[in-house]
PDB file of C-alpha atoms in Angstrom:
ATOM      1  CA  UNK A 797      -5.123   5.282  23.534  1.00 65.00           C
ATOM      2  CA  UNK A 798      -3.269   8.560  22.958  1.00 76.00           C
ATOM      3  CA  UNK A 799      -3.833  11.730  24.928  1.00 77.00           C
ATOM      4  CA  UNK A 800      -5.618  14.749  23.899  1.00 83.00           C
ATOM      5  CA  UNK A 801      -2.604  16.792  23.439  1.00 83.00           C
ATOM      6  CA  UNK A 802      -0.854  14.020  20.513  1.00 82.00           C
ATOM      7  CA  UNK A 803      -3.711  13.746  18.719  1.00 85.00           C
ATOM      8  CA  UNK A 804      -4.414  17.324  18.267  1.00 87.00           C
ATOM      9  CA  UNK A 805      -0.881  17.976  16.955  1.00 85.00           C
ATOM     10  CA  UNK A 806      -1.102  14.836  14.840  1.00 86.00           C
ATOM     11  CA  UNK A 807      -5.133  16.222  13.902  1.00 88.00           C
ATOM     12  CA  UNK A 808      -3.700  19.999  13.232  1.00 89.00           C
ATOM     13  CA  UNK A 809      -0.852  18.448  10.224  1.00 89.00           C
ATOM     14  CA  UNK A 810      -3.374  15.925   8.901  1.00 92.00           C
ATOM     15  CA  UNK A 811      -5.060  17.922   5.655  1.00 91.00           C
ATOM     16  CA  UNK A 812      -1.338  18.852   4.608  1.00 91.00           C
ATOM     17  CA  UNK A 813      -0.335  15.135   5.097  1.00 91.00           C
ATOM     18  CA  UNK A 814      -3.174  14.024   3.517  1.00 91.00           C
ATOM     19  CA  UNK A 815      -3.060  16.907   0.531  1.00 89.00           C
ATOM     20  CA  UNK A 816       0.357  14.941  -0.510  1.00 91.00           C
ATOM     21  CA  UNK A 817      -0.617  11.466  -0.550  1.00 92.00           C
ATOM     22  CA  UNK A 818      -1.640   9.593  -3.856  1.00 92.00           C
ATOM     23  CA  UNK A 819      -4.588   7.700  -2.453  1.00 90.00           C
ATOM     24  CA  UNK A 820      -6.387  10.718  -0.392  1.00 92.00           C
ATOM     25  CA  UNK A 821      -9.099  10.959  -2.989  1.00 90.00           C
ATOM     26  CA  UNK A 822     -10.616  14.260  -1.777  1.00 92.00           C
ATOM     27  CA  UNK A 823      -7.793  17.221  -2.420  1.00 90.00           C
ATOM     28  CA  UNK A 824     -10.227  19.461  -3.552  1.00 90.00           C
ATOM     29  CA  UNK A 825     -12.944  19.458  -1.065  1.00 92.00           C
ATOM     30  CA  UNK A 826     -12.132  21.769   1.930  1.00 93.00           C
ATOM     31  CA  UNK A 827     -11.814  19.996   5.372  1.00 93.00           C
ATOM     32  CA  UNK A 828     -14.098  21.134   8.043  1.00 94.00           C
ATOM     33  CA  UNK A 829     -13.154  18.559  10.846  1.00 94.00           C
ATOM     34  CA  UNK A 830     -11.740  15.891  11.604  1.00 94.00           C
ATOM     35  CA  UNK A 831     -12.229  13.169  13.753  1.00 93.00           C
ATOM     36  CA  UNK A 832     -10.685  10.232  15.785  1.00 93.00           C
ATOM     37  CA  UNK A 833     -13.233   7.264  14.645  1.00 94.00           C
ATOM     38  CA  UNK A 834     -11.814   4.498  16.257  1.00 94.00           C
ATOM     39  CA  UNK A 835      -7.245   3.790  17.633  1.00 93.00           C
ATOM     40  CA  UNK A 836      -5.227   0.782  17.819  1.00 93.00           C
ATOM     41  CA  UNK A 837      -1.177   0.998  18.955  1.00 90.00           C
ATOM     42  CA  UNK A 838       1.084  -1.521  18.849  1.00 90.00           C
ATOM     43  CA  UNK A 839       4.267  -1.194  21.183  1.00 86.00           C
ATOM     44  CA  UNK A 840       6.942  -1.689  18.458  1.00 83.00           C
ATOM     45  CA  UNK A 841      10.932  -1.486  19.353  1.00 81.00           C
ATOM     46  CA  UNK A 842      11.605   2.514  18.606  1.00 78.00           C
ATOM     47  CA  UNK A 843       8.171   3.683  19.429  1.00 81.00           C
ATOM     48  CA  UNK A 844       4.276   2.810  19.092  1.00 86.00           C
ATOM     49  CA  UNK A 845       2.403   2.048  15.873  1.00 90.00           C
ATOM     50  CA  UNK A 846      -0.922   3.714  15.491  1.00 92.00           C
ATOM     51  CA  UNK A 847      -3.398   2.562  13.513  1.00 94.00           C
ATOM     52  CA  UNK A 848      -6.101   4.997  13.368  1.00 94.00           C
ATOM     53  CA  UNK A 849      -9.592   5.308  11.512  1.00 96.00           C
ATOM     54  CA  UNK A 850     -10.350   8.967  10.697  1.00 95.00           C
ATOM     55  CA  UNK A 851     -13.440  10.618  10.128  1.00 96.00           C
ATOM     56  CA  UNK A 852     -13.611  13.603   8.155  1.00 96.00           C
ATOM     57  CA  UNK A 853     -16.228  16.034   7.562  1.00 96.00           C
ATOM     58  CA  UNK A 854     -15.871  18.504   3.996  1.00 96.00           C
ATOM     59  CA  UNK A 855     -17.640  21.925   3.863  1.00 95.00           C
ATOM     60  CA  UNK A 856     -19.600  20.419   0.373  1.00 92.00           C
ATOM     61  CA  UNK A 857     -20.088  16.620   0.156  1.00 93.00           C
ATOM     62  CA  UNK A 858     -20.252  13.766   2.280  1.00 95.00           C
ATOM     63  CA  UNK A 859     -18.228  12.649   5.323  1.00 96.00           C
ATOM     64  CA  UNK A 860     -15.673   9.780   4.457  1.00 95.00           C
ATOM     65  CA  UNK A 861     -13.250   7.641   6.677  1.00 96.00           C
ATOM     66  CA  UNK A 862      -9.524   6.754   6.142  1.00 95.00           C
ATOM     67  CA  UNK A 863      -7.583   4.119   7.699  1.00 96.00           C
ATOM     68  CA  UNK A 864      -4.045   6.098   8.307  1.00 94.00           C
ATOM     69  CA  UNK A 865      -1.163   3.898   9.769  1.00 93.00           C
ATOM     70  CA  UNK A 866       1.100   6.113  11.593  1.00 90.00           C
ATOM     71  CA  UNK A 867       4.059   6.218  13.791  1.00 87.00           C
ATOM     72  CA  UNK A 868       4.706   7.475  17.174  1.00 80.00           C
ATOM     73  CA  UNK A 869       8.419   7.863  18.255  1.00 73.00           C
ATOM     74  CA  UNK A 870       9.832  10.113  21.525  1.00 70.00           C
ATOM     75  CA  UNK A 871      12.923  10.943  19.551  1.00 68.00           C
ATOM     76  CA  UNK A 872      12.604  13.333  16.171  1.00 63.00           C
ATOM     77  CA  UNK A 873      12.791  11.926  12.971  1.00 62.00           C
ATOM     78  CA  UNK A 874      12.764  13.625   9.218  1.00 61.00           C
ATOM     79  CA  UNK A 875       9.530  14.979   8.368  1.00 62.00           C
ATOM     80  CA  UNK A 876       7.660  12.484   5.159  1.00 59.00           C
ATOM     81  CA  UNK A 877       4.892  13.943   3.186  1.00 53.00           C
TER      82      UNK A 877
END
């Protein structure tokens, strides 16, 4: 699991991540939350791999869920959009 503090700084860049991404089929709904369904990491060789099920709620429509692959690494790296 990751602690509170990573996953709101990963939660808090999500809509703008998700805003330039080809397959996030809801761009023009507004977000009103989002939420941490369900987290599995993998201990890889620079970092951990987190695969993570999100659950977002819009202000019009219904809620959906994404499956978002991420990575988690102590040292910085470029930002990818």
């Amino acid at each position: 699991m990751i602690d509170d503090a990573i996953w709101q700084a990963i939660s808090d860049d999500l809509p703008t991540y998700f805003d330039h991404q080809r397959w996030y089929a809801d761009k023009l709904r507004p977000i009103a939350s989002i939420e941490l369904v369900d987290l599995a990491t993998v201990d890889s060789f620079d970092g951990r791999i987190l695969l993570a099920l999100i659950g977002i709620e819009y202000d019009i429509g219904e809620r959906r869920q994404y499956f978002v692959p991420m990575t988690l690494r102590s040292d910085a790296s470029p930002e990818r959009y």
